[in-house]
Amino acid sequence: MAEHRYRVDVVWTGSTTDYRSYSRNHEVLAKGRPPLAASADPVVGRGDPTRWNPEQLLVASLSECHMLWYLHLCTEAGIVVVDYLDQAEGVMNERRFEQVTLHPRVTITDPARTEPARALHARAHERCFIANSVNFPVGHEPDIRVG
């Protein structure tokens, strides 16, 4: 398999003269993409609550990876998806993530394909690069709807 590399720049400026007052705000940059305003989690790291934090980005990465594989597999299986919403949730203790649970709500067009659509979530999980790279459980509790 070919090796893939992903480059991002994380840029911070300021002064760390005082732990309580230095800014945790920074930007995540990648060529050809808009800057992502990021900070520490305000609860554990004195960050800005209006910016993305690393913990949210990890949960988002797991959710996005699962969704993209799921849509790919549905297309291959001839299942037409017209809406996808995941309200993913990560649980972390003081040192590490304990688990992430994905809650994808998927709307498909054919009621006869409900169970095959549900089953494809397991295959998407198996194929997700990000889920295969973490050392905590990633579950999925899909809700398949017809619309």
Coordinates of C-alpha atoms in Angstrom, one line a residue:
M1 CA 0.0 0.0 0.0
A2 CA 1.2 3.5 -0.8
E3 CA 2.3 5.8 2.0
H4 CA 0.3 8.9 2.4
R5 CA 1.5 12.0 4.3
Y6 CA -0.6 14.7 5.8
R7 CA 1.0 18.1 6.6
V8 CA -0.5 20.7 8.8
D9 CA 1.1 23.7 10.4
V10 CA 0.1 24.7 14.0
V11 CA 1.0 28.3 14.6
W12 CA 1.0 30.1 18.0
T13 CA 2.5 33.4 19.0
G14 CA 2.5 35.1 22.4
S15 CA 4.5 34.9 25.6
T16 CA 4.5 32.2 28.2
T17 CA 5.7 34.4 31.1
D18 CA 2.7 33.5 33.2
Y19 CA 0.7 30.2 33.1
R20 CA -2.6 31.8 33.9
S21 CA -2.5 34.5 31.3
Y22 CA -0.8 33.2 28.2
S23 CA -3.1 32.6 25.2
R24 CA -3.9 29.1 24.2
N25 CA -5.3 30.4 20.9
H26 CA -3.6 29.1 17.7
E27 CA -4.3 28.4 14.1
V28 CA -4.2 25.1 12.2
L29 CA -3.1 25.6 8.7
A30 CA -2.9 23.5 5.6
K31 CA -2.1 24.5 2.0
G32 CA -5.1 25.6 0.1
R33 CA -7.5 25.6 3.0
P34 CA -8.9 28.3 5.3
P35 CA -7.3 28.6 8.7
L36 CA -8.9 26.7 11.5
A37 CA -9.2 28.8 14.7
A38 CA -8.2 26.5 17.6
S39 CA -7.5 26.7 21.3
A40 CA -7.3 24.5 24.4
D41 CA -10.5 23.0 25.9
P42 CA -11.6 25.7 28.3
V43 CA -12.5 23.2 31.0
V44 CA -9.1 21.5 31.2
G45 CA -6.7 24.0 29.5
R46 CA -7.9 27.6 29.9
G47 CA -8.8 27.9 26.2
D48 CA -11.2 30.0 24.2
P49 CA -14.6 28.3 24.1
T50 CA -15.4 29.9 20.7
R51 CA -12.5 28.0 19.0
W52 CA -12.1 24.3 18.1
N53 CA -10.0 22.3 20.6
P54 CA -8.0 19.1 19.9
E55 CA -10.4 16.9 21.6
Q56 CA -13.3 18.0 19.5
L57 CA -11.1 17.7 16.4
L58 CA -10.3 14.1 17.3
V59 CA -14.0 13.2 17.7
A60 CA -14.8 15.1 14.4
S61 CA -12.1 13.1 12.6
L62 CA -13.5 9.8 13.7
S63 CA -17.0 10.9 12.7
E64 CA -15.9 12.2 9.3
C65 CA -13.9 9.1 8.5
H66 CA -16.8 6.8 9.3
M67 CA -19.2 8.9 7.3
L68 CA -17.0 9.0 4.2
W69 CA -16.5 5.3 4.2
Y70 CA -20.2 4.7 4.9
L71 CA -21.3 6.9 1.9
H72 CA -18.7 5.1 -0.3
L73 CA -20.1 1.7 0.7
C74 CA -23.7 2.8 0.3
T75 CA -22.9 4.0 -3.2
E76 CA -21.2 0.7 -4.1
A77 CA -24.3 -1.2 -2.7
G78 CA -26.8 0.9 -4.6
I79 CA -28.3 2.4 -1.4
V80 CA -29.3 6.1 -2.0
V81 CA -28.5 8.2 1.1
V82 CA -30.1 11.7 1.0
D83 CA -29.2 12.9 4.5
Y84 CA -26.6 12.1 7.1
L85 CA -26.2 13.7 10.6
D86 CA -23.8 12.3 13.2
Q87 CA -24.0 13.6 16.8
A88 CA -20.7 12.0 17.8
E89 CA -19.6 12.0 21.5
G90 CA -16.3 11.4 23.0
V91 CA -15.7 10.5 26.7
M92 CA -12.4 11.4 28.2
N93 CA -11.0 10.9 31.7
E94 CA -8.1 13.0 33.1
R95 CA -5.5 11.3 31.0
R96 CA -7.0 9.9 27.8
F97 CA -10.1 9.2 25.8
E98 CA -12.1 6.2 27.1
Q99 CA -14.4 5.9 24.1
V100 CA -16.1 7.7 21.2
T101 CA -19.6 6.8 20.1
L102 CA -21.0 7.8 16.8
H103 CA -24.7 8.4 16.5
P104 CA -25.3 8.6 12.7
R105 CA -28.8 9.4 11.6
V106 CA -29.1 8.4 8.0
T107 CA -32.0 8.9 5.6
I108 CA -32.2 6.6 2.7
T109 CA -34.8 6.5 -0.2
D110 CA -35.8 2.8 -0.2
P111 CA -37.4 1.2 2.8
A112 CA -36.5 -2.3 1.6
R113 CA -32.8 -1.3 2.1
T114 CA -33.0 -0.3 5.8
E115 CA -31.2 -3.4 7.2
P116 CA -28.5 -3.5 4.6
A117 CA -27.9 0.3 5.2
R118 CA -27.6 -0.4 9.0
A119 CA -25.2 -3.3 8.4
L120 CA -22.9 -1.1 6.3
H121 CA -22.0 0.8 9.5
A122 CA -19.9 -2.2 10.7
R123 CA -18.0 -2.3 7.4
A124 CA -17.4 1.4 7.5
H125 CA -16.0 1.1 11.0
E126 CA -13.7 -1.7 9.8
R127 CA -12.4 0.5 7.0
C128 CA -12.0 3.8 8.8
F129 CA -8.3 4.7 9.0
I130 CA -8.8 6.9 12.0
A131 CA -10.7 4.4 14.1
N132 CA -8.1 1.8 13.3
S133 CA -5.4 4.1 14.6
V134 CA -6.8 4.9 18.1
N135 CA -6.4 2.8 21.2
F136 CA -9.9 3.2 22.6
P137 CA -13.2 1.8 21.5
V138 CA -15.2 3.6 18.8
G139 CA -18.8 2.5 18.7
H140 CA -21.7 3.4 16.4
E141 CA -25.4 3.5 17.1
P142 CA -27.0 4.2 13.7
D143 CA -30.6 5.4 13.2
I144 CA -31.7 4.5 9.7
R145 CA -34.7 6.5 8.4
V146 CA -36.6 6.5 5.1
G147 CA -37.4 9.8 3.4

